[in-house]
Short mmCIF file of C-alpha atoms in Angstrom, two decimals:
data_model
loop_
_atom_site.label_atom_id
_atom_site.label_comp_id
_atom_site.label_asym_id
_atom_site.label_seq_id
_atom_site.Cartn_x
_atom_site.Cartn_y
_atom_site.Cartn_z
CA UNK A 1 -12.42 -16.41 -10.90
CA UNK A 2 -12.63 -13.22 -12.81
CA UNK A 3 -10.70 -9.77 -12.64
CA UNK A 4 -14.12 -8.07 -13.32
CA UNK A 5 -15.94 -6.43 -10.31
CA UNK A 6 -19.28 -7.57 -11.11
CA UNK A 7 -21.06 -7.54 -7.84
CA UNK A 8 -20.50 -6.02 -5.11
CA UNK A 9 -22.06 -5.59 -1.38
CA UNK A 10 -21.61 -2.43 0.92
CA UNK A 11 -20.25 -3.54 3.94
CA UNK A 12 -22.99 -2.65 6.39
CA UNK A 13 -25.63 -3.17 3.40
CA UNK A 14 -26.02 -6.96 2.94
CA UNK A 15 -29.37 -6.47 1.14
CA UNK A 16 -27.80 -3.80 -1.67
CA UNK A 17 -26.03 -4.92 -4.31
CA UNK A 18 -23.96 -2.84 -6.96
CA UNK A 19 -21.94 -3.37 -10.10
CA UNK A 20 -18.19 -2.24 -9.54
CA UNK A 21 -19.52 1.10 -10.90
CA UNK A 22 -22.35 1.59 -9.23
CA UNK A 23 -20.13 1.08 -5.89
CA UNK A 24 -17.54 2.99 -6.38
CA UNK A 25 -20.11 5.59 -7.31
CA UNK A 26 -22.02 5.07 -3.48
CA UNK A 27 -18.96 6.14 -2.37
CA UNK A 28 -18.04 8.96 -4.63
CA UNK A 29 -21.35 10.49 -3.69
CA UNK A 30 -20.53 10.41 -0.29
CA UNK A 31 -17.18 11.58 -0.20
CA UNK A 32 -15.86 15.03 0.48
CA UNK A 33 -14.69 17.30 -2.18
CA UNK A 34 -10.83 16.67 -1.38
CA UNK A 35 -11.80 12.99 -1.68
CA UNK A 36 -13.84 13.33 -4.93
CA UNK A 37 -10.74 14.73 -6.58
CA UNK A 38 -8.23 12.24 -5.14
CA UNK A 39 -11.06 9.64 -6.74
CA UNK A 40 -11.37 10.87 -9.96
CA UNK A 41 -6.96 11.24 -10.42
CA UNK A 42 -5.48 8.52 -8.30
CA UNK A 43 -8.27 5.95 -7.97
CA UNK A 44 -7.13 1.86 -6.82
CA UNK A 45 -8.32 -0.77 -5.19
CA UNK A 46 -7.53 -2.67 -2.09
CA UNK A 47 -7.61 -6.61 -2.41
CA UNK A 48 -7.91 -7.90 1.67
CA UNK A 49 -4.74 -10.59 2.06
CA UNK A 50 -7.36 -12.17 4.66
CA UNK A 51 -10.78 -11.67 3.91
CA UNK A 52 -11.89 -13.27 7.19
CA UNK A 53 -10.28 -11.08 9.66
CA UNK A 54 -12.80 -8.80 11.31
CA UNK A 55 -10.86 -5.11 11.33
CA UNK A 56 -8.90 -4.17 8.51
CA UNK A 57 -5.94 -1.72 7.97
CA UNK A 58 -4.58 -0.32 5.12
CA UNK A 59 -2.23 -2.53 5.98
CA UNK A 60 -4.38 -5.77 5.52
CA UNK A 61 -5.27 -5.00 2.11
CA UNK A 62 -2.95 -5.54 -1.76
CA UNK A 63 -3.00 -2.67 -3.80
CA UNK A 64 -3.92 -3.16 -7.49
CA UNK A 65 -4.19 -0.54 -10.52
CA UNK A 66 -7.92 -0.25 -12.29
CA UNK A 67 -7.24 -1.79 -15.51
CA UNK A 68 -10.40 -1.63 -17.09
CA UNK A 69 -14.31 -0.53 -17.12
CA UNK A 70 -17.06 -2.36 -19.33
CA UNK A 71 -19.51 0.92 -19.36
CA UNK A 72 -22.14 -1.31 -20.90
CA UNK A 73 -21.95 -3.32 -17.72
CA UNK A 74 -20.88 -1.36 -15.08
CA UNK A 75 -18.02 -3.38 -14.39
CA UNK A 76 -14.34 -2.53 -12.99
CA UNK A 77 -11.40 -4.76 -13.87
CA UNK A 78 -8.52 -4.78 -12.02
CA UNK A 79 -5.00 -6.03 -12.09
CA UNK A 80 -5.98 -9.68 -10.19
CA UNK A 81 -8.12 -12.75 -9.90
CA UNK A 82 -10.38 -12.30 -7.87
CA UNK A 83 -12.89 -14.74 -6.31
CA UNK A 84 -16.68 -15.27 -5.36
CA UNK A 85 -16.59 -13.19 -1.21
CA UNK A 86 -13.84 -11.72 -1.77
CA UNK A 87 -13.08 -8.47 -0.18
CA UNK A 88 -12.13 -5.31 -2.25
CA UNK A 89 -12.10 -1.47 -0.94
CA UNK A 90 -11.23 1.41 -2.76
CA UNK A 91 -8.35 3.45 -1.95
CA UNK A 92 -6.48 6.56 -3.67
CA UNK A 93 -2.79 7.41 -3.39
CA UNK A 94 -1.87 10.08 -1.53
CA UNK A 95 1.46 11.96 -1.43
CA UNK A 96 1.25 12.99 2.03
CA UNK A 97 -0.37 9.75 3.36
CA UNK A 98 2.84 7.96 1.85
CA UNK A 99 4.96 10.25 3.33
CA UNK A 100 4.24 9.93 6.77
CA UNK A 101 3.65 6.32 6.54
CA UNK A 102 6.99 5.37 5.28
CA UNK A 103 8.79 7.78 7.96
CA UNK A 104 6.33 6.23 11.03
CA UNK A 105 7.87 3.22 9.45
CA UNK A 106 11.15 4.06 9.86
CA UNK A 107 10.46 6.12 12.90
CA UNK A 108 9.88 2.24 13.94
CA UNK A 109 13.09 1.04 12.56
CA UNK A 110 15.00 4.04 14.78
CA UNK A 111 13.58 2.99 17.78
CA UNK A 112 14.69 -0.72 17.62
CA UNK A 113 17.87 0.21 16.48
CA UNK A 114 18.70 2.34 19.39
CA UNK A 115 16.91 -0.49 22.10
CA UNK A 116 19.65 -2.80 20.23
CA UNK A 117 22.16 -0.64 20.90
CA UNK A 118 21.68 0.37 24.39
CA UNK A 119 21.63 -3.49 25.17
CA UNK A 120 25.09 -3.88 23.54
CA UNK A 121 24.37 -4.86 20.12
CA UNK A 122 26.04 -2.92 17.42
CA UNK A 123 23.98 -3.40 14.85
CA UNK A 124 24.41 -0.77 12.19
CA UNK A 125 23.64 -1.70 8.23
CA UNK A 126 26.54 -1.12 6.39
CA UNK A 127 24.24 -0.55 2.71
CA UNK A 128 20.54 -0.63 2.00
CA UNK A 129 19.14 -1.55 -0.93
CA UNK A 130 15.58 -0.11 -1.97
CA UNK A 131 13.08 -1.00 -4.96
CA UNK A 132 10.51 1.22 -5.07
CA UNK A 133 7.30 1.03 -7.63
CA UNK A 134 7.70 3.45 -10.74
CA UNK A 135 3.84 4.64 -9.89
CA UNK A 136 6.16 6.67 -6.85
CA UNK A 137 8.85 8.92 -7.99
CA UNK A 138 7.77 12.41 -9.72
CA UNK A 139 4.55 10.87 -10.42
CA UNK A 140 3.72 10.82 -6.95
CA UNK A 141 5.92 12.99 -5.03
CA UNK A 142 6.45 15.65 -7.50
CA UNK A 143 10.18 15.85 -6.45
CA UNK A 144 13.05 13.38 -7.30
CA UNK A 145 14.97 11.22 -5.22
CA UNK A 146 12.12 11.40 -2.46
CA UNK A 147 12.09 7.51 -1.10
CA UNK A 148 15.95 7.39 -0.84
CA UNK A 149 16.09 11.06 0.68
CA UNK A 150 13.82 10.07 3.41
CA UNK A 151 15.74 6.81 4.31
CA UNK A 152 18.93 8.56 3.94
CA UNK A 153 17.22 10.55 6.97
CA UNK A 154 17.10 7.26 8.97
CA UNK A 155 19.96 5.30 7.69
CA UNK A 156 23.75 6.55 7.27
CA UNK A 157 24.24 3.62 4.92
CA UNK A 158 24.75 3.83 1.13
CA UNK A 159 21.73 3.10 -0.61
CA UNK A 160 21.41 1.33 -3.60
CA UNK A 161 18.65 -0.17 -6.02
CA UNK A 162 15.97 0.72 -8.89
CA UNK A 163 12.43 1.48 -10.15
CA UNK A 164 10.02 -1.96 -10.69
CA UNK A 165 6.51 -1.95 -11.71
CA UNK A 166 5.69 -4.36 -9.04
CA UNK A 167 7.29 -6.19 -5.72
CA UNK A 168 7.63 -8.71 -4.01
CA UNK A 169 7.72 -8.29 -0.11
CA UNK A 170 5.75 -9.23 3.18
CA UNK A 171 3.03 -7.52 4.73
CA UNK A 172 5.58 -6.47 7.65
CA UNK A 173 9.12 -7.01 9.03
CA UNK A 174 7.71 -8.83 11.84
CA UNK A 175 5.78 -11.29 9.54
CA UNK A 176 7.84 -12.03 6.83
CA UNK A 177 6.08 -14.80 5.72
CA UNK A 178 3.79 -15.00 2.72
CA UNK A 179 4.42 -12.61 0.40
CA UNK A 180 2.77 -10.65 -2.17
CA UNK A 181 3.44 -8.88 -5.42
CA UNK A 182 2.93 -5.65 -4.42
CA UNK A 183 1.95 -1.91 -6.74
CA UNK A 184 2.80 1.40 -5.27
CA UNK A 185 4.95 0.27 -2.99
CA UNK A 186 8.61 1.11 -1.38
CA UNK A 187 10.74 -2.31 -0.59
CA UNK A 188 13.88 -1.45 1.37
CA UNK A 189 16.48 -4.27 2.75
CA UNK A 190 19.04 -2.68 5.47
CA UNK A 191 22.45 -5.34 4.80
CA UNK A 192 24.32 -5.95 7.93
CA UNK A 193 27.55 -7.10 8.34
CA UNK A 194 27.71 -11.50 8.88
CA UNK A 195 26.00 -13.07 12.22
CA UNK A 196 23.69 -9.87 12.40
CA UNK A 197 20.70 -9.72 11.68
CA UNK A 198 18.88 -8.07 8.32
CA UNK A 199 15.88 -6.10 8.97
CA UNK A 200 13.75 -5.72 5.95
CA UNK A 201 10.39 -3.50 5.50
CA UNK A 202 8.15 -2.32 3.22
CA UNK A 203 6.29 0.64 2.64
CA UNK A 204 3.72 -0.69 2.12
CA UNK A 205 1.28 1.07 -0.43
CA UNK A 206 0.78 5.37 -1.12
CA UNK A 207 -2.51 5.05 -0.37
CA UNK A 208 -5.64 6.14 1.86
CA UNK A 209 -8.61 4.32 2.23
CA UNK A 210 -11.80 5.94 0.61
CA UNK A 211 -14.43 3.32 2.28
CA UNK A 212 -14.70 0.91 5.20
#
C-alpha cells in the first residue's frame, strides 16, 4: 500500500482517470465559490471504513489531514495506508457543519435520556469526560471552550478531559465496535453511577463533504 493518491476514478466516470491532483482539481472546478474557499483553507480527505457499502455518509468515511503533494507527479499524500480500490472523498471542515452535527448528536442523547426516564430509569451521568482533536478549538471555532460549552448545554455533569491530535472511538454509540483513530474529531464518555449504563459518542469529524 501507499499513502500517495496516485490514481484515482470519479465515481460515475469509470473510464476517467486522474492523479490525486488532477481530482481534486475536477472537483474544485465544479464547486461553488463558498466551496472553492473552504477547499483552498480547510481541505481533507475522507477514507470509507467500508468501501463496499453502496450509500455513504459523512459518517461512513475516516477523516485524514493532506500531508503531502509531489507537484512533479500530481500526487496527494495523506495521513494513511491506503490500498489498490480503495475509496477516498474529499471533504473540508466546516465550523457550522460541526456545530450542528455535534448538537443533532446530542439532541439524540436528550431524547433517550428522557425515554429512560419516563420508563423509570434514573439514569443521569454524574461526570463526562471529553477529548476533543486540537485541529477544533480556536482553530476551528474561533471561540474557546466551544465543545464543552455545547455539552454543558446537554449535560449538567462536570466535564472533564484534554486536547489530542488524534482518537480513538467508534463510528457510533450504537456500534461500538471497531474502532478507528480518528482527526478532527470530539470523543465524549457520559460516567454513570455502578449497574448503569455508560453512553459514549463521538462527534464524529468537522467536516462537509465536497464530492459524492
Amino acid at each position: 500500500g501507499t499513502n500517495m493518491l496516485q490514481e484515482v476514478e470519479i465515481y460515475g466516470k469509470p473510464s476517467a482517470t486522474f492523479s490525486g491532483m488532477g481530482a481534486l482539481r475536477y472537483v474544485f472546478e465544479r464547486a461553488t465559490t463558498g466551496e472553492q474557499t473552504l477547499i483552498q483553507n480547510d481541505l481533507v480527505v475522507g477514507v470509507a471504513r467500508d468501501e463496499f457499502k453502496d450509500s455513504l455518509s459523512e459518517d461512513d468515511f475516516v477523516i485524514r489531514q493532506i500531508i503531502g503533494i509531489d507537484q512533479k507527479a500530481g500526487y496527494l499524500g495523506i495521513a494513511q495506508t491506503l490500498r489498490p480500490g480503495q475509496r477516498i472523498q474529499f471533504h473540508v471542515r466546516d465550523r457550522e457543519f460541526a456545530d450542528v452535527k455535534m448538537e443533532n448528536r446530542l439532541q439524540q442523547y436528550k431524547r433517550s435520556q428522557l425515554a429512560s426516564v419516563l420508563e423509570g430509569n434514573c439514569n443521569s451521568p454524574v461526570g463526562a469526560l471529553m477529548l476533543a482533536c486540537e485541529g477544533r478549538g480556536v482553530g476551528l471555532f474561533r471561540d474557546r471552550n466551544h465543545d464543552s460549552s455545547v455539552l454543558g448545554q446537554f449535560v449538567s455533569a462536570p466535564v472533564g478531559g484534554l486536547f489530542c491530535s488524534a482518537e480513538i472511538a467508534p463510528a457510533s454509540a450504537a456500534a461500538p465496535l471497531p474502532t478507528y483513530i480518528n482527526n478532527f474529531t470530539t470523543i465524549f464518555a457520559l460516567i454513570k453511577r455502578k449497574g448503569q449504563k455508560e453512553e459514549e459518542s463521538s462527534d464524529s469529524s468537522d467536516s462537509s463533504e465536497t464530492d459524492k
